[in-house]
């Protein structure tokens, strides 16, 4: 065989091998089944378990999430782009957003005043929620008292010490929380744990006390307040899409473990939710809550309270 012919054959073989190595791996058998039954999102209809029993499409589920979680600007733009009518009162979202922001900032007194201006019955009919807000306000007072700037210096001939002024904490606990604590064992236990923060330094708290100073507690209380306000407006406590996600996760877990008496289904290690950009570098990208890859919320709106 001529030398030039052998070189051409070697070149073709090398190119074929490189092409095969760069080819994408074969999809999982389950993913093939998904592709076979995949339909257009515009044709999907979901039966949602609500009181009206009305079918709602994907657009209304997204709109429900934006309104429930407090994204008025995004809700208006989505309604315009999707050519749908916004459900619920978008204008009332601003009041819930202001209250949520106050709680997340630790300004509980401002949040309490705004809640009472919104609807006094929200707290009057929910003693547990009212107590959780007052307890959070007590924790914020303790956080302030324990900060170095609020300490009172005591100077002697040999030593100089700083003693935190806990008078505001004691006054607030005795007037606002102590009268409510005996009405419930849970209230009493919560108050005792909160007052224990005065005994131990912040860097030596037990596992049961350290969560009290975590900002996650603010988010939890803010979520509970948002749900209570939605109920007072005659709306759902949480966005419907959260229920759908929980049902999906439950169904996937049951399929993996072979629930219902059937054999376990062989599934990929990770199932895609079908979101644009999912699986790419950097994660899912901007989700329904409107967070961009830089960690900031879109359009200046605060983060949604997703739990």
mmCIF file of C-alpha atoms in Angstrom:
data_model
loop_
_atom_site.group_PDB
_atom_site.id
_atom_site.type_symbol
_atom_site.label_atom_id
_atom_site.label_comp_id
_atom_site.label_asym_id
_atom_site.label_seq_id
_atom_site.Cartn_x
_atom_site.Cartn_y
_atom_site.Cartn_z
ATOM 1 C CA UNK A 1 0.000 0.000 0.000
ATOM 2 C CA UNK A 2 1.404 3.438 -0.895
ATOM 3 C CA UNK A 3 2.695 5.524 1.991
ATOM 4 C CA UNK A 4 0.235 8.365 1.328
ATOM 5 C CA UNK A 5 -2.746 5.972 1.553
ATOM 6 C CA UNK A 6 -1.602 4.621 4.926
ATOM 7 C CA UNK A 7 -1.262 8.159 6.315
ATOM 8 C CA UNK A 8 -4.791 9.013 5.185
ATOM 9 C CA UNK A 9 -6.194 5.895 6.888
ATOM 10 C CA UNK A 10 -4.367 6.718 10.141
ATOM 11 C CA UNK A 11 -5.726 10.305 10.037
ATOM 12 C CA UNK A 12 -9.306 9.068 9.531
ATOM 13 C CA UNK A 13 -8.998 6.580 12.407
ATOM 14 C CA UNK A 14 -7.631 9.240 14.783
ATOM 15 C CA UNK A 15 -10.460 11.648 13.894
ATOM 16 C CA UNK A 16 -13.080 8.918 14.404
ATOM 17 C CA UNK A 17 -11.631 8.002 17.807
ATOM 18 C CA UNK A 18 -11.608 11.640 18.957
ATOM 19 C CA UNK A 19 -15.201 12.069 17.814
ATOM 20 C CA UNK A 20 -16.332 9.005 19.756
ATOM 21 C CA UNK A 21 -14.514 10.122 22.918
ATOM 22 C CA UNK A 22 -16.174 13.544 22.761
ATOM 23 C CA UNK A 23 -19.629 12.085 22.203
ATOM 24 C CA UNK A 24 -22.160 12.430 25.005
ATOM 25 C CA UNK A 25 -22.744 9.372 27.214
ATOM 26 C CA UNK A 26 -25.773 7.263 26.477
ATOM 27 C CA UNK A 27 -28.851 8.446 28.363
ATOM 28 C CA UNK A 28 -30.288 6.430 31.204
ATOM 29 C CA UNK A 29 -33.140 4.109 30.248
ATOM 30 C CA UNK A 30 -35.502 6.088 32.491
ATOM 31 C CA UNK A 31 -34.550 9.322 30.715
ATOM 32 C CA UNK A 32 -35.435 7.703 27.374
ATOM 33 C CA UNK A 33 -38.910 6.901 28.720
ATOM 34 C CA UNK A 34 -39.309 10.498 29.900
ATOM 35 C CA UNK A 35 -38.447 11.813 26.436
ATOM 36 C CA UNK A 36 -40.995 9.442 24.861
ATOM 37 C CA UNK A 37 -43.870 10.831 26.944
ATOM 38 C CA UNK A 38 -42.727 14.461 27.223
ATOM 39 C CA UNK A 39 -45.316 16.966 26.029
ATOM 40 C CA UNK A 40 -45.367 20.707 25.600
ATOM 41 C CA UNK A 41 -45.671 22.702 28.809
ATOM 42 C CA UNK A 42 -48.509 24.665 27.244
ATOM 43 C CA UNK A 43 -50.569 21.468 27.081
ATOM 44 C CA UNK A 44 -49.961 20.392 30.665
ATOM 45 C CA UNK A 45 -52.975 20.629 32.949
ATOM 46 C CA UNK A 46 -52.633 19.971 36.636
ATOM 47 C CA UNK A 47 -55.451 19.021 38.952
ATOM 48 C CA UNK A 48 -54.731 20.952 42.108
ATOM 49 C CA UNK A 49 -56.248 19.860 45.431
ATOM 50 C CA UNK A 50 -58.056 23.041 46.357
ATOM 51 C CA UNK A 51 -61.596 23.737 47.461
ATOM 52 C CA UNK A 52 -62.791 24.928 44.067
ATOM 53 C CA UNK A 53 -61.570 21.839 42.230
ATOM 54 C CA UNK A 54 -60.719 23.954 39.193
ATOM 55 C CA UNK A 55 -57.961 22.879 36.819
ATOM 56 C CA UNK A 56 -55.079 25.318 36.719
ATOM 57 C CA UNK A 57 -52.263 25.413 34.201
ATOM 58 C CA UNK A 58 -48.579 25.985 34.778
ATOM 59 C CA UNK A 59 -48.877 29.750 34.329
ATOM 60 C CA UNK A 60 -51.386 30.100 37.133
ATOM 61 C CA UNK A 61 -49.204 27.973 39.414
ATOM 62 C CA UNK A 62 -46.272 30.309 38.771
ATOM 63 C CA UNK A 63 -48.450 33.372 39.279
ATOM 64 C CA UNK A 64 -49.717 31.910 42.549
ATOM 65 C CA UNK A 65 -46.122 31.481 43.730
ATOM 66 C CA UNK A 66 -45.108 35.048 42.843
ATOM 67 C CA UNK A 67 -48.079 36.534 44.685
ATOM 68 C CA UNK A 68 -47.798 34.213 47.687
ATOM 69 C CA UNK A 69 -44.083 34.796 48.172
ATOM 70 C CA UNK A 70 -44.241 38.544 47.625
ATOM 71 C CA UNK A 71 -42.983 39.510 44.165
ATOM 72 C CA UNK A 72 -45.429 42.187 42.939
ATOM 73 C CA UNK A 73 -43.250 43.537 40.108
ATOM 74 C CA UNK A 74 -42.447 40.054 38.801
ATOM 75 C CA UNK A 75 -46.128 39.088 39.052
ATOM 76 C CA UNK A 76 -47.211 42.073 36.940
ATOM 77 C CA UNK A 77 -44.594 41.401 34.272
ATOM 78 C CA UNK A 78 -45.352 37.677 34.196
ATOM 79 C CA UNK A 79 -49.093 38.319 33.853
ATOM 80 C CA UNK A 80 -48.412 40.636 30.924
ATOM 81 C CA UNK A 81 -45.974 38.279 29.175
ATOM 82 C CA UNK A 82 -48.107 35.177 29.737
ATOM 83 C CA UNK A 83 -51.291 37.048 28.785
ATOM 84 C CA UNK A 84 -53.117 35.942 31.909
ATOM 85 C CA UNK A 85 -55.055 37.746 34.594
ATOM 86 C CA UNK A 86 -53.275 38.121 37.894
ATOM 87 C CA UNK A 87 -55.060 36.208 40.637
ATOM 88 C CA UNK A 88 -55.358 37.870 44.018
ATOM 89 C CA UNK A 89 -54.625 41.423 45.044
ATOM 90 C CA UNK A 90 -51.129 42.254 43.858
ATOM 91 C CA UNK A 91 -51.217 45.659 45.526
ATOM 92 C CA UNK A 92 -51.633 44.085 48.982
ATOM 93 C CA UNK A 93 -48.316 42.275 48.564
ATOM 94 C CA UNK A 94 -46.365 45.395 49.508
ATOM 95 C CA UNK A 95 -47.725 45.304 53.064
ATOM 96 C CA UNK A 96 -46.612 41.712 53.552
ATOM 97 C CA UNK A 97 -43.211 42.499 52.031
ATOM 98 C CA UNK A 98 -42.687 45.432 54.421
ATOM 99 C CA UNK A 99 -43.533 43.270 57.412
ATOM 100 C CA UNK A 100 -41.284 40.477 56.209
ATOM 101 C CA UNK A 101 -38.379 42.868 55.664
ATOM 102 C CA UNK A 102 -38.797 44.311 59.154
ATOM 103 C CA UNK A 103 -38.662 40.838 60.717
ATOM 104 C CA UNK A 104 -35.639 39.809 58.661
ATOM 105 C CA UNK A 105 -33.891 43.015 59.742
ATOM 106 C CA UNK A 106 -34.608 42.294 63.409
ATOM 107 C CA UNK A 107 -36.964 45.267 63.826
ATOM 108 C CA UNK A 108 -39.731 43.285 65.484
ATOM 109 C CA UNK A 109 -41.449 46.292 67.056
ATOM 110 C CA UNK A 110 -41.966 47.841 63.617
ATOM 111 C CA UNK A 111 -43.256 44.497 62.326
ATOM 112 C CA UNK A 112 -45.760 44.217 65.181
ATOM 113 C CA UNK A 113 -47.058 47.710 64.509
ATOM 114 C CA UNK A 114 -47.421 47.017 60.785
ATOM 115 C CA UNK A 115 -49.239 43.734 61.462
ATOM 116 C CA UNK A 116 -51.722 45.505 63.742
ATOM 117 C CA UNK A 117 -52.253 48.190 61.101
ATOM 118 C CA UNK A 118 -52.825 45.461 58.506
ATOM 119 C CA UNK A 119 -55.264 43.429 60.617
ATOM 120 C CA UNK A 120 -55.217 43.229 64.453
ATOM 121 C CA UNK A 121 -57.024 39.885 64.291
ATOM 122 C CA UNK A 122 -53.921 38.214 62.856
ATOM 123 C CA UNK A 123 -52.244 38.252 66.272
ATOM 124 C CA UNK A 124 -55.371 38.270 68.425
ATOM 125 C CA UNK A 125 -56.544 34.952 66.998
ATOM 126 C CA UNK A 126 -53.109 33.285 67.019
ATOM 127 C CA UNK A 127 -51.468 33.436 70.483
ATOM 128 C CA UNK A 128 -48.627 31.136 69.390
ATOM 129 C CA UNK A 129 -47.661 33.451 66.542
ATOM 130 C CA UNK A 130 -47.883 36.500 68.796
ATOM 131 C CA UNK A 131 -45.680 34.811 71.389
ATOM 132 C CA UNK A 132 -43.116 33.792 68.760
ATOM 133 C CA UNK A 133 -42.843 37.413 67.614
ATOM 134 C CA UNK A 134 -42.443 38.694 71.177
ATOM 135 C CA UNK A 135 -39.879 36.010 71.882
ATOM 136 C CA UNK A 136 -37.954 37.013 68.773
ATOM 137 C CA UNK A 137 -38.087 40.626 69.948
ATOM 138 C CA UNK A 138 -36.642 39.495 73.295
ATOM 139 C CA UNK A 139 -33.845 37.648 71.476
ATOM 140 C CA UNK A 140 -33.039 40.789 69.488
ATOM 141 C CA UNK A 141 -32.831 42.748 72.745
ATOM 142 C CA UNK A 142 -30.453 40.140 74.154
ATOM 143 C CA UNK A 143 -28.381 40.286 70.975
ATOM 144 C CA UNK A 144 -28.136 44.065 71.352
ATOM 145 C CA UNK A 145 -27.291 43.916 75.055
ATOM 146 C CA UNK A 146 -24.568 41.358 74.464
ATOM 147 C CA UNK A 147 -22.893 43.415 71.763
ATOM 148 C CA UNK A 148 -19.640 45.140 72.846
ATOM 149 C CA UNK A 149 -21.001 48.616 72.141
ATOM 150 C CA UNK A 150 -23.783 48.235 74.716
ATOM 151 C CA UNK A 151 -21.572 47.109 77.596
ATOM 152 C CA UNK A 152 -21.035 49.294 80.638
ATOM 153 C CA UNK A 153 -17.414 49.633 81.699
ATOM 154 C CA UNK A 154 -16.539 49.198 85.357
ATOM 155 C CA UNK A 155 -13.082 50.469 86.270
ATOM 156 C CA UNK A 156 -11.180 49.715 89.480
ATOM 157 C CA UNK A 157 -7.599 50.204 90.603
ATOM 158 C CA UNK A 158 -6.538 46.797 89.341
ATOM 159 C CA UNK A 159 -9.041 45.610 86.742
ATOM 160 C CA UNK A 160 -11.340 46.957 84.051
ATOM 161 C CA UNK A 161 -14.413 44.904 83.102
ATOM 162 C CA UNK A 162 -17.410 45.381 80.839
ATOM 163 C CA UNK A 163 -20.838 44.419 82.128
ATOM 164 C CA UNK A 164 -23.758 44.260 79.679
ATOM 165 C CA UNK A 165 -26.823 46.231 80.659
ATOM 166 C CA UNK A 166 -29.615 43.631 80.728
ATOM 167 C CA UNK A 167 -32.236 45.940 82.232
ATOM 168 C CA UNK A 168 -34.177 46.337 78.929
ATOM 169 C CA UNK A 169 -34.214 42.546 78.542
ATOM 170 C CA UNK A 170 -35.568 41.938 82.040
ATOM 171 C CA UNK A 171 -38.190 44.660 81.717
ATOM 172 C CA UNK A 172 -39.447 43.351 78.378
ATOM 173 C CA UNK A 173 -39.510 39.716 79.516
ATOM 174 C CA UNK A 174 -41.403 40.529 82.721
ATOM 175 C CA UNK A 175 -44.026 42.737 81.060
ATOM 176 C CA UNK A 176 -44.585 41.052 77.692
ATOM 177 C CA UNK A 177 -43.656 37.368 77.951
ATOM 178 C CA UNK A 178 -43.957 36.394 81.610
ATOM 179 C CA UNK A 179 -47.762 36.950 81.724
ATOM 180 C CA UNK A 180 -48.216 34.745 78.629
ATOM 181 C CA UNK A 181 -45.798 31.951 79.546
ATOM 182 C CA UNK A 182 -48.024 30.166 82.132
ATOM 183 C CA UNK A 183 -50.780 29.697 79.538
ATOM 184 C CA UNK A 184 -48.769 27.051 77.673
ATOM 185 C CA UNK A 185 -45.941 24.654 78.617
ATOM 186 C CA UNK A 186 -44.355 25.392 75.252
ATOM 187 C CA UNK A 187 -44.375 29.134 75.954
ATOM 188 C CA UNK A 188 -42.788 28.571 79.364
ATOM 189 C CA UNK A 189 -40.052 26.346 77.964
ATOM 190 C CA UNK A 190 -39.316 28.799 75.145
ATOM 191 C CA UNK A 191 -39.027 31.690 77.601
ATOM 192 C CA UNK A 192 -36.685 29.730 79.875
ATOM 193 C CA UNK A 193 -34.431 28.830 76.966
ATOM 194 C CA UNK A 194 -34.379 32.408 75.735
ATOM 195 C CA UNK A 195 -33.435 33.807 79.156
ATOM 196 C CA UNK A 196 -30.625 31.247 79.331
ATOM 197 C CA UNK A 197 -28.897 33.241 76.613
ATOM 198 C CA UNK A 198 -28.008 35.764 79.334
ATOM 199 C CA UNK A 199 -26.036 33.151 81.266
ATOM 200 C CA UNK A 200 -23.769 31.698 78.610
ATOM 201 C CA UNK A 201 -21.433 33.600 76.270
ATOM 202 C CA UNK A 202 -22.513 33.541 72.601
ATOM 203 C CA UNK A 203 -19.489 31.435 71.580
ATOM 204 C CA UNK A 204 -20.215 28.738 74.185
ATOM 205 C CA UNK A 205 -23.908 28.058 73.671
ATOM 206 C CA UNK A 206 -25.291 24.542 73.752
ATOM 207 C CA UNK A 207 -26.803 22.985 70.605
ATOM 208 C CA UNK A 208 -30.280 23.762 71.966
ATOM 209 C CA UNK A 209 -29.533 27.460 72.487
ATOM 210 C CA UNK A 210 -27.346 28.378 69.526
ATOM 211 C CA UNK A 211 -30.238 28.234 66.993
ATOM 212 C CA UNK A 212 -31.929 31.074 68.901
ATOM 213 C CA UNK A 213 -29.262 33.500 67.718
ATOM 214 C CA UNK A 214 -29.248 32.129 64.183
ATOM 215 C CA UNK A 215 -30.896 34.365 61.580
ATOM 216 C CA UNK A 216 -32.825 31.304 60.382
ATOM 217 C CA UNK A 217 -35.208 31.933 63.289
ATOM 218 C CA UNK A 218 -36.082 35.297 61.770
ATOM 219 C CA UNK A 219 -36.879 33.619 58.459
ATOM 220 C CA UNK A 220 -39.019 30.981 60.173
ATOM 221 C CA UNK A 221 -41.049 33.607 62.033
ATOM 222 C CA UNK A 222 -41.372 35.728 58.890
ATOM 223 C CA UNK A 223 -42.744 32.710 57.018
ATOM 224 C CA UNK A 224 -45.285 32.011 59.775
ATOM 225 C CA UNK A 225 -46.411 35.650 59.756
ATOM 226 C CA UNK A 226 -46.767 35.665 55.976
ATOM 227 C CA UNK A 227 -48.899 32.514 56.117
ATOM 228 C CA UNK A 228 -51.129 33.958 58.829
ATOM 229 C CA UNK A 229 -51.662 37.145 56.832
ATOM 230 C CA UNK A 230 -52.549 35.139 53.730
ATOM 231 C CA UNK A 231 -55.129 33.171 55.713
ATOM 232 C CA UNK A 232 -56.636 36.417 56.999
ATOM 233 C CA UNK A 233 -57.053 37.448 53.347
ATOM 234 C CA UNK A 234 -58.821 34.197 52.509
ATOM 235 C CA UNK A 235 -55.850 32.840 50.539
ATOM 236 C CA UNK A 236 -53.727 29.706 50.829
ATOM 237 C CA UNK A 237 -51.070 29.512 53.520
ATOM 238 C CA UNK A 238 -48.382 28.598 50.996
ATOM 239 C CA UNK A 239 -47.847 28.543 47.248
ATOM 240 C CA UNK A 240 -49.357 25.535 45.477
ATOM 241 C CA UNK A 241 -46.094 24.732 43.721
ATOM 242 C CA UNK A 242 -44.558 23.798 47.087
ATOM 243 C CA UNK A 243 -47.155 21.059 47.511
ATOM 244 C CA UNK A 244 -46.438 19.801 44.009
ATOM 245 C CA UNK A 245 -42.699 19.672 44.693
ATOM 246 C CA UNK A 246 -43.273 17.725 47.925
ATOM 247 C CA UNK A 247 -45.529 15.261 46.104
ATOM 248 C CA UNK A 248 -42.902 14.809 43.400
ATOM 249 C CA UNK A 249 -40.165 14.177 45.979
ATOM 250 C CA UNK A 250 -42.401 11.673 47.800
ATOM 251 C CA UNK A 251 -43.221 9.840 44.568
ATOM 252 C CA UNK A 252 -39.547 9.664 43.600
ATOM 253 C CA UNK A 253 -38.584 8.297 47.032
ATOM 254 C CA UNK A 254 -41.356 5.696 46.868
ATOM 255 C CA UNK A 255 -40.264 4.637 43.385
ATOM 256 C CA UNK A 256 -36.645 4.226 44.490
ATOM 257 C CA UNK A 257 -37.529 2.105 47.506
ATOM 258 C CA UNK A 258 -40.223 0.106 45.753
ATOM 259 C CA UNK A 259 -43.138 1.356 47.794
ATOM 260 C CA UNK A 260 -46.623 -0.013 47.333
ATOM 261 C CA UNK A 261 -45.489 -3.619 47.127
ATOM 262 C CA UNK A 262 -43.824 -3.236 43.724
ATOM 263 C CA UNK A 263 -40.197 -3.597 42.783
ATOM 264 C CA UNK A 264 -37.900 -0.610 43.137
ATOM 265 C CA UNK A 265 -37.578 1.467 39.961
ATOM 266 C CA UNK A 266 -34.072 1.978 38.651
ATOM 267 C CA UNK A 267 -33.721 5.736 38.427
ATOM 268 C CA UNK A 268 -30.788 8.046 37.665
ATOM 269 C CA UNK A 269 -28.938 9.337 40.704
ATOM 270 C CA UNK A 270 -30.354 12.795 40.055
ATOM 271 C CA UNK A 271 -33.601 13.586 38.257
ATOM 272 C CA UNK A 272 -33.820 16.906 36.472
ATOM 273 C CA UNK A 273 -36.806 19.143 37.190
ATOM 274 C CA UNK A 274 -36.720 20.352 33.588
ATOM 275 C CA UNK A 275 -35.776 23.925 34.465
ATOM 276 C CA UNK A 276 -33.901 25.952 31.875
ATOM 277 C CA UNK A 277 -30.194 25.881 32.595
ATOM 278 C CA UNK A 278 -30.445 23.032 35.096
ATOM 279 C CA UNK A 279 -27.399 20.839 35.159
ATOM 280 C CA UNK A 280 -25.201 23.525 33.621
ATOM 281 C CA UNK A 281 -22.281 25.087 35.388
ATOM 282 C CA UNK A 282 -23.514 27.340 38.159
ATOM 283 C CA UNK A 283 -26.674 25.385 38.934
ATOM 284 C CA UNK A 284 -30.201 26.048 37.867
ATOM 285 C CA UNK A 285 -29.796 29.752 37.191
ATOM 286 C CA UNK A 286 -32.663 32.089 37.994
ATOM 287 C CA UNK A 287 -35.454 30.137 39.595
ATOM 288 C CA UNK A 288 -39.077 30.948 40.148
ATOM 289 C CA UNK A 289 -38.159 33.097 43.110
ATOM 290 C CA UNK A 290 -36.177 35.412 40.851
ATOM 291 C CA UNK A 291 -32.663 34.909 42.229
ATOM 292 C CA UNK A 292 -29.861 35.473 39.786
ATOM 293 C CA UNK A 293 -26.518 33.696 39.801
ATOM 294 C CA UNK A 294 -24.887 36.513 41.784
ATOM 295 C CA UNK A 295 -27.134 35.802 44.768
ATOM 296 C CA UNK A 296 -29.122 39.027 44.469
ATOM 297 C CA UNK A 297 -32.857 39.194 43.944
ATOM 298 C CA UNK A 298 -34.286 40.439 40.684
ATOM 299 C CA UNK A 299 -35.828 43.868 40.265
ATOM 300 C CA UNK A 300 -34.771 44.894 43.765
ATOM 301 C CA UNK A 301 -37.335 42.611 45.368
ATOM 302 C CA UNK A 302 -36.364 40.701 48.550
ATOM 303 C CA UNK A 303 -35.760 36.969 48.627
ATOM 304 C CA UNK A 304 -38.799 34.751 48.763
ATOM 305 C CA UNK A 305 -39.516 32.772 51.898
ATOM 306 C CA UNK A 306 -39.040 29.304 50.509
ATOM 307 C CA UNK A 307 -38.797 26.488 53.116
#
